[in-house]
Coordinates of N, CA, C and O in Angstrom, one line a residue:
M1 N 104.2 36.2 74.3 CA 105.4 35.9 73.5 C 105.0 35.7 72.0 O 104.1 34.9 71.7
I2 N 105.6 36.5 71.2 CA 105.4 36.4 69.7 C 106.7 35.9 69.1 O 107.7 36.6 69.1
N3 N 106.6 34.7 68.6 CA 107.7 34.0 67.9 C 107.7 34.4 66.5 O 106.7 34.1 65.7
C4 N 108.7 35.1 66.0 CA 108.8 35.6 64.7 C 109.7 34.8 63.8 O 110.3 35.4 62.9
T5 N 109.8 33.5 64.1 CA 110.6 32.6 63.2 C 110.0 32.6 61.8 O 108.8 33.0 61.7
L6 N 110.8 32.2 60.9 CA 110.3 32.1 59.5 C 109.7 30.7 59.3 O 109.1 30.4 58.2
K7 N 109.8 29.8 60.3 CA 109.4 28.4 60.1 C 108.0 28.2 60.6 O 107.7 28.5 61.8
K8 N 107.1 27.6 59.8 CA 105.8 27.3 60.2 C 105.7 26.1 61.1 O 106.6 25.2 61.0
S9 N 104.7 26.1 61.9 CA 104.5 24.9 62.8 C 104.2 23.7 61.9 O 103.6 23.8 60.8
P10 N 104.6 22.5 62.3 CA 105.3 22.1 63.5 C 106.8 22.1 63.4 O 107.5 21.5 64.2
E11 N 107.4 22.8 62.4 CA 108.8 22.8 62.2 C 109.6 23.3 63.4 O 109.1 24.2 64.1
T12 N 110.7 22.7 63.7 CA 111.5 23.1 64.9 C 112.0 24.5 64.7 O 112.5 24.8 63.7
S13 N 111.9 25.3 65.8 CA 112.3 26.7 65.8 C 113.4 26.9 66.8 O 113.3 26.7 68.0
N14 N 114.6 27.3 66.3 CA 115.7 27.6 67.2 C 115.3 28.8 68.1 O 115.7 28.9 69.2
T15 N 114.6 29.7 67.5 CA 114.2 30.9 68.3 C 113.3 30.5 69.4 O 113.5 30.9 70.6
E16 N 112.4 29.5 69.2 CA 111.6 29.0 70.3 C 112.4 28.3 71.3 O 112.2 28.4 72.5
A17 N 113.4 27.5 70.9 CA 114.2 26.8 71.8 C 114.9 27.8 72.8 O 115.0 27.4 74.0
L18 N 115.3 29.0 72.4 CA 115.9 29.9 73.3 C 114.8 30.6 74.1 O 115.0 30.8 75.3
F19 N 113.7 31.1 73.5 CA 112.8 31.8 74.3 C 112.1 31.0 75.3 O 111.6 31.5 76.3
R20 N 112.1 29.7 75.2 CA 111.5 28.8 76.2 C 112.3 29.0 77.6 O 111.7 28.7 78.6
T21 N 113.5 29.3 77.5 CA 114.3 29.6 78.8 C 113.6 30.8 79.5 O 113.4 30.7 80.8
V22 N 113.1 31.8 78.8 CA 112.4 32.9 79.4 C 111.1 32.5 79.9 O 110.7 32.8 81.0
T23 N 110.3 31.8 79.0 CA 108.9 31.5 79.4 C 108.9 30.5 80.6 O 108.1 30.6 81.5
E24 N 109.9 29.6 80.6 CA 109.9 28.6 81.8 C 110.2 29.3 83.1 O 109.6 29.0 84.1
Q25 N 111.0 30.4 83.0 CA 111.3 31.1 84.3 C 110.1 31.9 84.7 O 109.7 32.0 85.8
L26 N 109.4 32.5 83.7 CA 108.2 33.3 84.0 C 107.1 32.4 84.6 O 106.4 32.7 85.6
E27 N 107.0 31.2 84.0 CA 106.0 30.2 84.5 C 106.3 29.8 85.9 O 105.4 29.6 86.8
K28 N 107.6 29.6 86.2 CA 108.0 29.2 87.6 C 107.6 30.3 88.6 O 107.3 30.0 89.7
D29 N 107.6 31.5 88.1 CA 107.2 32.7 89.0 C 105.7 33.0 88.9 O 105.3 34.0 89.4
G30 N 104.9 32.1 88.3 CA 103.5 32.2 88.4 C 102.8 33.0 87.2 O 101.7 33.3 87.3
V31 N 103.6 33.3 86.2 CA 103.1 34.0 85.1 C 102.5 33.1 84.1 O 103.0 32.1 83.7
Q32 N 101.3 33.4 83.6 CA 100.6 32.7 82.5 C 101.2 33.1 81.2 O 101.2 34.3 80.9
V33 N 101.7 32.2 80.4 CA 102.3 32.5 79.1 C 101.5 32.0 78.0 O 101.0 30.9 77.9
D34 N 101.4 32.9 77.0 CA 100.7 32.6 75.7 C 101.7 32.8 74.6 O 102.3 33.9 74.5
V35 N 101.8 31.9 73.7 CA 102.8 32.0 72.6 C 102.0 32.1 71.3 O 101.1 31.2 71.0
V36 N 102.4 33.0 70.5 CA 101.9 33.2 69.1 C 103.0 33.0 68.2 O 104.1 33.6 68.3
R37 N 102.9 32.0 67.2 CA 103.8 31.9 66.1 C 103.3 32.7 64.9 O 102.4 32.2 64.2
A38 N 103.8 33.9 64.7 CA 103.2 34.8 63.8 C 103.1 34.3 62.4 O 102.2 34.6 61.6
V39 N 104.1 33.5 62.0 CA 104.2 33.0 60.6 C 103.1 32.1 60.2 O 102.8 31.9 59.1
D40 N 102.5 31.5 61.2 CA 101.3 30.6 61.0 C 100.0 31.3 60.7 O 99.0 30.7 60.3
L41 N 100.0 32.6 60.9 CA 98.8 33.4 60.8 C 98.8 34.3 59.5 O 99.9 34.5 58.9
D42 N 97.7 34.7 59.1 CA 97.5 35.7 58.0 C 97.6 37.1 58.6 O 96.6 37.6 59.2
I43 N 98.7 37.7 58.6 CA 98.9 39.1 59.2 C 99.2 40.0 58.0 O 100.3 40.0 57.4
A44 N 98.2 40.7 57.6 CA 98.3 41.6 56.4 C 99.2 42.8 56.6 O 99.4 43.2 57.8
P45 N 99.8 43.3 55.6 CA 100.5 44.6 55.7 C 99.6 45.7 56.2 O 98.4 45.7 55.8
G46 N 100.2 46.6 56.9 CA 99.4 47.8 57.3 C 99.8 48.3 58.7 O 100.7 47.7 59.3
V47 N 99.2 49.5 59.0 CA 99.6 50.1 60.3 C 98.3 50.4 61.1 O 98.2 51.4 61.8
V48 N 97.4 49.5 61.0 CA 96.1 49.6 61.8 C 95.9 48.3 62.6 O 96.4 47.3 62.3
S49 N 95.1 48.5 63.7 CA 94.8 47.3 64.5 C 93.6 46.6 64.0 O 93.4 45.4 64.3
E50 N 92.7 47.2 63.2 CA 91.6 46.5 62.6 C 92.0 45.6 61.5 O 93.1 45.7 60.9
A51 N 91.1 44.7 61.1 CA 91.4 43.8 60.0 C 91.5 44.6 58.7 O 90.8 45.5 58.4
V52 N 92.6 44.3 57.9 CA 92.8 44.9 56.7 C 92.0 44.3 55.6 O 91.5 44.9 54.6
H53 N 91.8 43.0 55.7 CA 90.9 42.2 54.8 C 90.3 41.1 55.5 O 90.7 40.7 56.6
E54 N 89.3 40.4 54.9 CA 88.7 39.3 55.5 C 89.7 38.2 55.7 O 90.5 37.9 54.8
G55 N 89.7 37.6 56.9 CA 90.7 36.6 57.3 C 92.0 37.1 57.9 O 92.8 36.3 58.3
D56 N 92.2 38.4 58.0 CA 93.3 39.0 58.6 C 93.3 38.6 60.1 O 92.4 38.9 60.8
D57 N 94.4 37.9 60.6 CA 94.4 37.5 61.9 C 94.9 38.5 62.9 O 95.0 38.2 64.1
W58 N 95.4 39.7 62.4 CA 96.0 40.6 63.4 C 95.0 41.1 64.5 O 95.5 41.2 65.6
P59 N 93.7 41.3 64.3 CA 92.9 41.7 65.4 C 93.0 40.8 66.6 O 92.9 41.2 67.8
D60 N 93.0 39.5 66.3 CA 93.1 38.5 67.4 C 94.5 38.6 68.2 O 94.6 38.5 69.4
V61 N 95.6 38.8 67.4 CA 96.9 39.0 68.0 C 96.9 40.3 68.8 O 97.4 40.4 70.0
H62 N 96.3 41.4 68.3 CA 96.2 42.7 69.0 C 95.5 42.5 70.3 O 95.9 43.1 71.3
E63 N 94.4 41.7 70.3 CA 93.7 41.5 71.5 C 94.6 40.8 72.6 O 94.5 41.1 73.8
K64 N 95.3 39.8 72.1 CA 96.2 39.1 73.0 C 97.3 40.0 73.6 O 97.7 40.0 74.8
I65 N 97.8 40.9 72.7 CA 98.9 41.9 73.2 C 98.3 42.8 74.3 O 98.9 43.0 75.3
L66 N 97.1 43.3 74.1 CA 96.4 44.2 75.0 C 96.1 43.4 76.3 O 96.0 44.1 77.4
A67 N 95.9 42.1 76.3 CA 95.6 41.4 77.5 C 96.9 41.1 78.3 O 96.8 40.6 79.5
A68 N 98.1 41.3 77.7 CA 99.3 40.9 78.4 C 100.0 42.1 79.0 O 100.0 43.2 78.4
R69 N 100.5 41.9 80.2 CA 101.3 43.0 80.9 C 102.8 42.9 80.5 O 103.5 43.8 80.6
I70 N 103.2 41.7 79.9 CA 104.6 41.5 79.5 C 104.5 41.0 78.0 O 103.8 40.1 77.7
L71 N 105.3 41.7 77.2 CA 105.4 41.2 75.8 C 106.8 40.9 75.5 O 107.7 41.7 75.8
V72 N 107.1 39.8 74.8 CA 108.4 39.5 74.3 C 108.3 39.2 72.9 O 107.4 38.3 72.4
I73 N 109.1 39.8 72.1 CA 109.2 39.5 70.7 C 110.5 38.7 70.5 O 111.6 39.2 70.9
A74 N 110.4 37.5 69.9 CA 111.5 36.7 69.6 C 111.7 36.5 68.1 O 110.8 36.3 67.4
T75 N 113.0 36.7 67.7 CA 113.2 36.7 66.2 C 114.6 36.1 65.9 O 115.5 36.3 66.7
P76 N 114.7 35.5 64.8 CA 116.0 35.2 64.3 C 116.6 36.4 63.6 O 115.9 37.4 63.4
T77 N 117.9 36.3 63.3 CA 118.6 37.3 62.6 C 119.0 36.8 61.2 O 119.5 35.7 61.0
W78 N 118.7 37.7 60.2 CA 119.0 37.3 58.8 C 119.7 38.6 58.2 O 119.1 39.7 58.2
L79 N 120.9 38.4 57.7 CA 121.6 39.6 57.1 C 121.7 40.7 58.2 O 121.7 41.9 57.8
G80 N 121.9 40.3 59.4 CA 122.0 41.3 60.5 C 120.8 42.1 60.8 O 120.8 43.1 61.5
Q81 N 119.6 41.6 60.3 CA 118.3 42.3 60.5 C 117.3 41.4 61.3 O 117.4 40.2 61.2
P82 N 116.3 42.0 61.9 CA 115.2 41.2 62.4 C 114.5 40.5 61.3 O 114.5 41.0 60.1
S83 N 113.8 39.4 61.5 CA 113.1 38.7 60.5 C 112.0 39.6 59.9 O 111.5 40.5 60.6
S84 N 111.6 39.3 58.7 CA 110.6 40.0 58.0 C 109.3 39.9 58.8 O 108.4 40.8 58.8
V85 N 109.1 38.7 59.5 CA 107.9 38.5 60.3 C 107.8 39.4 61.4 O 106.8 40.0 61.7
S86 N 109.0 39.7 62.1 CA 109.0 40.6 63.2 C 108.7 42.0 62.8 O 108.1 42.8 63.4
K87 N 109.2 42.3 61.6 CA 109.0 43.7 61.1 C 107.5 43.9 60.7 O 106.9 45.0 60.9
R88 N 106.8 42.8 60.3 CA 105.4 42.9 60.0 C 104.6 43.1 61.3 O 103.7 43.9 61.4
V89 N 105.0 42.4 62.4 CA 104.4 42.5 63.7 C 104.5 43.9 64.2 O 103.5 44.6 64.6
L90 N 105.7 44.5 64.1 CA 105.9 45.9 64.6 C 105.1 46.9 63.7 O 104.6 47.9 64.2
E91 N 105.1 46.6 62.4 CA 104.3 47.5 61.5 C 102.9 47.5 61.9 O 102.3 48.6 62.0
R92 N 102.3 46.4 62.3 CA 100.9 46.4 62.7 C 100.7 47.0 64.1 O 99.7 47.6 64.4
M93 N 101.7 46.8 64.9 CA 101.7 47.4 66.3 C 101.7 48.9 66.2 O 101.3 49.6 67.1
D94 N 102.1 49.5 65.1 CA 102.1 50.9 64.9 C 100.7 51.5 65.1 O 100.6 52.7 65.5
G95 N 99.7 50.7 64.8 CA 98.3 51.2 65.0 C 98.0 51.5 66.4 O 97.1 52.3 66.7
M96 N 98.8 50.9 67.4 CA 98.6 51.2 68.8 C 99.0 52.6 69.2 O 98.6 53.1 70.3
L97 N 99.8 53.3 68.4 CA 100.2 54.6 68.8 C 99.0 55.6 69.0 O 99.2 56.5 69.8
S98 N 97.9 55.4 68.3 CA 96.8 56.3 68.5 C 95.7 55.7 69.4 O 94.7 56.4 69.6
E99 N 96.0 54.6 70.1 CA 95.0 54.0 70.9 C 95.3 54.4 72.4 O 96.4 54.3 72.9
T100 N 94.2 54.7 73.1 CA 94.3 55.1 74.5 C 93.2 54.3 75.3 O 92.2 53.9 74.7
D101 N 93.4 54.1 76.6 CA 92.4 53.5 77.4 C 91.4 54.6 77.9 O 91.6 55.8 77.5
D102 N 90.5 54.2 78.7 CA 89.4 55.2 79.2 C 90.0 56.3 80.0 O 89.4 57.4 80.1
A103 N 91.2 56.1 80.6 CA 91.8 57.2 81.4 C 92.8 58.1 80.6 O 93.4 59.0 81.2
G104 N 92.9 57.8 79.3 CA 93.8 58.6 78.5 C 95.2 58.1 78.4 O 96.1 58.7 77.8
H105 N 95.5 56.9 79.0 CA 96.8 56.3 78.8 C 97.0 55.7 77.4 O 96.1 55.0 77.0
P106 N 98.1 55.9 76.8 CA 98.4 55.1 75.6 C 98.3 53.6 76.0 O 98.8 53.2 77.1
V107 N 97.8 52.8 75.1 CA 97.5 51.4 75.6 C 98.7 50.6 76.0 O 98.6 49.6 76.7
A108 N 99.9 51.0 75.5 CA 101.1 50.2 75.9 C 101.7 50.7 77.2 O 102.6 50.1 77.7
Y109 N 101.2 51.8 77.7 CA 101.7 52.3 79.0 C 101.5 51.3 80.1 O 100.5 50.6 80.1
N110 N 102.4 51.3 81.1 CA 102.4 50.3 82.2 C 102.5 48.9 81.8 O 102.1 48.0 82.5
R111 N 103.1 48.7 80.6 CA 103.4 47.3 80.2 C 104.9 47.3 79.9 O 105.5 48.3 79.5
V112 N 105.4 46.1 80.0 CA 106.9 45.9 79.7 C 107.1 45.0 78.5 O 106.3 44.2 78.2
A113 N 108.3 45.2 77.9 CA 108.6 44.3 76.8 C 110.1 44.0 76.7 O 110.9 44.7 77.3
G114 N 110.4 42.9 76.1 CA 111.8 42.5 75.9 C 111.9 41.7 74.6 O 110.9 41.6 73.8
V115 N 113.1 41.3 74.3 CA 113.5 40.7 73.0 C 114.4 39.5 73.2 O 115.3 39.5 74.0
V116 N 114.1 38.5 72.4 CA 115.0 37.3 72.3 C 115.4 37.2 70.8 O 114.6 37.3 69.9
V117 N 116.7 37.0 70.6 CA 117.3 36.9 69.3 C 118.2 35.7 69.1 O 119.0 35.4 70.0
T118 N 118.0 35.0 68.0 CA 118.9 33.9 67.7 C 119.4 34.1 66.3 O 118.9 34.8 65.5
G119 N 120.5 33.4 66.0 CA 121.0 33.4 64.6 C 122.4 32.8 64.5 O 123.1 32.7 65.5
N120 N 122.6 32.2 63.3 CA 124.0 31.6 63.1 C 124.9 32.6 62.5 O 125.9 32.3 61.9
E121 N 124.6 33.9 62.7 CA 125.4 35.0 62.3 C 125.3 36.1 63.4 O 124.4 36.0 64.3
D122 N 126.2 37.1 63.3 CA 126.1 38.1 64.4 C 125.1 39.2 64.0 O 124.4 39.1 63.0
G123 N 124.9 40.2 64.8 CA 124.0 41.3 64.6 C 122.9 41.4 65.6 O 122.0 42.2 65.5
A124 N 123.0 40.6 66.7 CA 122.0 40.6 67.7 C 121.7 41.9 68.4 O 120.6 42.3 68.6
H125 N 122.8 42.7 68.7 CA 122.6 43.9 69.4 C 121.9 44.9 68.5 O 121.0 45.7 69.0
H126 N 122.1 44.9 67.2 CA 121.4 45.7 66.3 C 119.9 45.4 66.2 O 119.1 46.2 66.3
V127 N 119.6 44.1 66.2 CA 118.2 43.6 66.2 C 117.5 44.0 67.5 O 116.4 44.5 67.4
I128 N 118.2 43.8 68.6 CA 117.6 44.2 69.9 C 117.3 45.7 69.9 O 116.2 46.1 70.3
S129 N 118.2 46.5 69.4 CA 118.0 48.0 69.4 C 116.8 48.4 68.5 O 116.0 49.2 68.8
E130 N 116.7 47.7 67.3 CA 115.6 48.1 66.4 C 114.3 47.7 67.0 O 113.3 48.5 67.0
I131 N 114.2 46.6 67.6 CA 112.9 46.1 68.2 C 112.5 46.9 69.4 O 111.4 47.4 69.6
T132 N 113.5 47.1 70.4 CA 113.1 47.8 71.6 C 112.9 49.3 71.3 O 112.0 49.9 71.9
G133 N 113.5 49.8 70.3 CA 113.3 51.2 69.9 C 111.8 51.4 69.4 O 111.1 52.3 69.8
G134 N 111.3 50.4 68.6 CA 110.0 50.5 68.2 C 109.0 50.3 69.3 O 108.0 51.0 69.4
L135 N 109.3 49.4 70.2 CA 108.4 49.1 71.3 C 108.3 50.3 72.3 O 107.2 50.7 72.8
Q136 N 109.4 51.0 72.5 CA 109.4 52.2 73.3 C 108.6 53.3 72.6 O 107.9 54.0 73.3
D137 N 108.7 53.5 71.3 CA 107.9 54.5 70.6 C 106.4 54.2 70.9 O 105.6 55.2 71.1
I138 N 106.0 53.0 70.9 CA 104.6 52.6 71.1 C 104.2 52.9 72.6 O 103.0 53.2 72.9
G139 N 105.1 52.9 73.5 CA 104.8 53.2 74.9 C 105.2 52.2 75.9 O 105.0 52.3 77.1
Y140 N 105.8 51.1 75.5 CA 106.3 50.0 76.4 C 107.5 50.5 77.2 O 108.3 51.3 76.8
T141 N 107.5 50.0 78.4 CA 108.7 50.2 79.3 C 109.7 49.0 79.0 O 109.2 47.9 79.1
I142 N 110.9 49.3 78.7 CA 111.9 48.3 78.5 C 112.8 48.3 79.7 O 113.6 49.2 79.9
P143 N 112.7 47.3 80.6 CA 113.6 47.2 81.7 C 115.1 47.0 81.3 O 115.4 46.6 80.1
G144 N 116.0 47.3 82.2 CA 117.4 47.0 81.9 C 117.6 45.5 81.7 O 116.9 44.7 82.3
Q145 N 118.4 45.2 80.7 CA 118.7 43.8 80.4 C 117.4 43.0 80.2 O 117.2 42.0 80.9
A146 N 116.6 43.4 79.3 CA 115.3 42.8 79.0 C 115.5 42.0 77.7 O 114.6 42.0 76.8
W147 N 116.6 41.4 77.5 CA 116.9 40.6 76.3 C 117.8 39.5 76.6 O 118.5 39.4 77.6
T148 N 117.8 38.5 75.7 CA 118.8 37.5 75.6 C 119.0 37.2 74.1 O 118.1 37.4 73.3
Y149 N 120.2 36.7 73.8 CA 120.4 36.3 72.4 C 121.5 35.2 72.4 O 122.2 34.9 73.4
W150 N 121.5 34.5 71.3 CA 122.5 33.6 71.0 C 122.9 33.7 69.5 O 122.0 33.8 68.6
N151 N 124.2 33.8 69.2 CA 124.7 33.6 67.8 C 126.0 33.0 67.8 O 126.6 32.8 68.9
Q152 N 126.4 32.6 66.7 CA 127.7 31.8 66.6 C 128.9 32.7 66.2 O 129.9 32.2 65.9
G153 N 128.7 34.0 66.3 CA 129.8 34.9 66.0 C 129.9 35.2 64.6 O 128.9 35.0 63.8
P154 N 131.0 35.8 64.2 CA 131.1 36.3 62.8 C 131.0 35.1 61.8 O 131.5 34.0 62.0
G155 N 130.3 35.4 60.7 CA 130.2 34.4 59.6 C 129.2 33.3 59.9 O 128.6 33.2 61.0
P156 N 128.8 32.5 58.9 CA 127.8 31.4 59.2 C 128.4 30.3 60.1 O 129.6 30.2 60.2
G157 N 127.4 29.6 60.7 CA 127.8 28.6 61.6 C 126.6 27.8 62.0 O 125.5 28.0 61.4
P158 N 126.7 26.9 63.0 CA 125.5 26.1 63.4 C 124.5 27.0 64.0 O 124.8 28.0 64.6
S159 N 123.2 26.5 64.0 CA 122.1 27.2 64.7 C 122.1 26.8 66.1 O 122.8 25.9 66.5
F160 N 121.2 27.4 66.9 CA 121.2 27.2 68.4 C 121.1 25.8 68.8 O 121.8 25.3 69.6
L161 N 120.2 25.0 68.1 CA 120.0 23.6 68.5 C 121.1 22.7 67.9 O 121.1 21.5 68.3
E162 N 121.9 23.2 67.0 CA 122.9 22.3 66.4 C 124.3 22.3 67.1 O 125.1 21.5 66.8
G163 N 124.4 23.2 68.1 CA 125.7 23.2 68.8 C 126.3 24.5 68.9 O 125.6 25.6 68.9
G164 N 127.6 24.6 69.1 CA 128.3 25.8 69.3 C 128.4 26.1 70.8 O 128.0 25.4 71.6
S165 N 129.0 27.3 71.1 CA 129.2 27.7 72.4 C 128.3 28.8 72.9 O 127.5 29.3 72.1
G166 N 128.3 29.1 74.2 CA 127.5 30.2 74.7 C 126.1 29.9 75.1 O 125.4 30.8 75.6
H167 N 125.7 28.6 75.0 CA 124.3 28.3 75.4 C 124.0 28.6 76.9 O 123.0 29.1 77.2
D168 N 124.9 28.3 77.8 CA 124.7 28.5 79.2 C 124.6 30.0 79.5 O 123.7 30.4 80.2
W169 N 125.4 30.8 78.8 CA 125.3 32.3 79.0 C 123.9 32.8 78.5 O 123.2 33.6 79.1
S170 N 123.5 32.3 77.3 CA 122.2 32.7 76.8 C 121.0 32.3 77.7 O 120.1 33.1 77.9
R171 N 121.1 31.1 78.2 CA 120.0 30.7 79.1 C 120.0 31.5 80.4 O 119.0 31.9 80.9
K172 N 121.2 31.7 81.0 CA 121.3 32.5 82.2 C 120.8 33.9 82.0 O 120.1 34.4 82.8
T173 N 121.2 34.5 80.9 CA 120.7 35.8 80.6 C 119.2 35.8 80.3 O 118.5 36.8 80.7
G174 N 118.7 34.8 79.8 CA 117.2 34.6 79.6 C 116.5 34.6 80.9 O 115.4 35.2 81.0
R175 N 117.0 33.9 81.9 CA 116.4 33.8 83.2 C 116.4 35.2 83.9 O 115.4 35.6 84.5
A176 N 117.5 35.9 83.7 CA 117.6 37.2 84.3 C 116.7 38.2 83.6 O 116.0 39.0 84.2
M177 N 116.5 38.0 82.3 CA 115.6 38.8 81.5 C 114.2 38.6 82.1 O 113.4 39.6 82.3
A178 N 113.8 37.4 82.3 CA 112.4 37.1 82.8 C 112.2 37.7 84.2 O 111.2 38.4 84.4
A179 N 113.2 37.7 85.0 CA 113.1 38.3 86.4 C 113.0 39.8 86.3 O 112.2 40.4 87.0
N180 N 113.7 40.4 85.4 CA 113.7 41.9 85.2 C 112.3 42.3 84.6 O 111.8 43.3 85.1
L181 N 111.8 41.6 83.7 CA 110.5 41.9 83.1 C 109.4 41.8 84.2 O 108.6 42.7 84.3
L182 N 109.4 40.7 84.9 CA 108.4 40.5 85.9 C 108.5 41.6 87.1 O 107.5 42.1 87.5
G183 N 109.8 41.9 87.5 CA 110.0 42.9 88.5 C 109.4 44.2 88.2 O 108.8 44.9 88.9
V184 N 109.7 44.7 86.9 CA 109.3 46.0 86.5 C 107.8 46.0 86.2 O 107.1 47.0 86.5
A185 N 107.2 44.9 85.7 CA 105.8 44.8 85.5 C 105.1 44.9 86.9 O 104.0 45.6 87.0
R186 N 105.6 44.3 87.9 CA 105.0 44.4 89.2 C 105.1 45.8 89.8 O 104.2 46.3 90.4
A187 N 106.2 46.4 89.5 CA 106.4 47.8 90.0 C 105.4 48.8 89.4 O 104.8 49.6 90.0
L188 N 105.2 48.6 88.1 CA 104.3 49.4 87.3 C 102.9 49.2 87.7 O 102.0 50.1 87.7
E189 N 102.6 47.9 88.1 CA 101.2 47.6 88.6 C 101.0 48.3 89.9 O 99.9 48.8 90.1
A190 N 102.0 48.3 90.8 CA 101.8 48.9 92.1 C 101.8 50.5 92.0 O 101.1 51.1 92.7
R191 N 102.6 51.0 91.1 CA 102.7 52.5 90.9 C 102.7 52.8 89.4 O 103.7 53.1 88.9
P192 N 101.5 52.8 88.8 CA 101.4 53.0 87.4 C 101.7 54.4 87.0 O 101.6 55.3 87.7
L193 N 102.2 54.5 85.7 CA 102.4 55.8 85.1 C 101.1 56.5 84.9 O 100.1 55.8 84.5
G194 N 101.0 57.8 85.0 CA 99.8 58.5 84.7 C 99.8 58.8 83.2 O 100.7 58.6 82.5
P195 N 98.6 59.3 82.7 CA 98.5 59.6 81.3 C 99.5 60.8 81.0 O 99.8 61.6 81.9
P196 N 99.9 60.9 79.8 CA 100.8 62.0 79.4 C 100.1 63.4 79.7 O 98.9 63.5 79.4
P197 N 100.9 64.4 80.1 CA 100.3 65.7 80.3 C 99.8 66.3 79.0 O 100.4 66.0 77.9
Q198 N 98.7 67.0 79.1 CA 98.1 67.6 77.8 C 98.6 69.0 77.7 O 98.8 69.7 78.6

């Protein structure tokens, strides 16, 4: 789970409050969950997996991504867009496009991904499309309904933890998302995709 909130630890994150619905369901099903709050790290601009400069934390994040069979990117919505932090994460993941394993599989093959979006404004479907589109380009499998979101509808309003309606729907959808991610991850583990034809 990569939390792309703009808030540094230990500040409370609405995005984390919603994605915990997903992680709690995964943990109930026996999945080990690791959470990265990207804004706490030095992630340099670039499209490579190696360190761009001394102290660049991306190689450690990249290693965690490669160790995971399930990846979830969680982001707030600002001006109808994914957060700048999530865009930086995807930018660095671009480096994975040229990476293959020993059998010739793109490194994201046989891995699944999903998205969690929060915001006190609308635009969640646009954000989900942008992020899942990028993840598919890299090679991730996106199961059906591999997302959940919460927003307060048109115009500004309270944040996820401040109130409003729709929380039960967002949590129920988050639990379904977790089940779908795990189901497809297990299916790919049992019957993995082969490397692309040459």
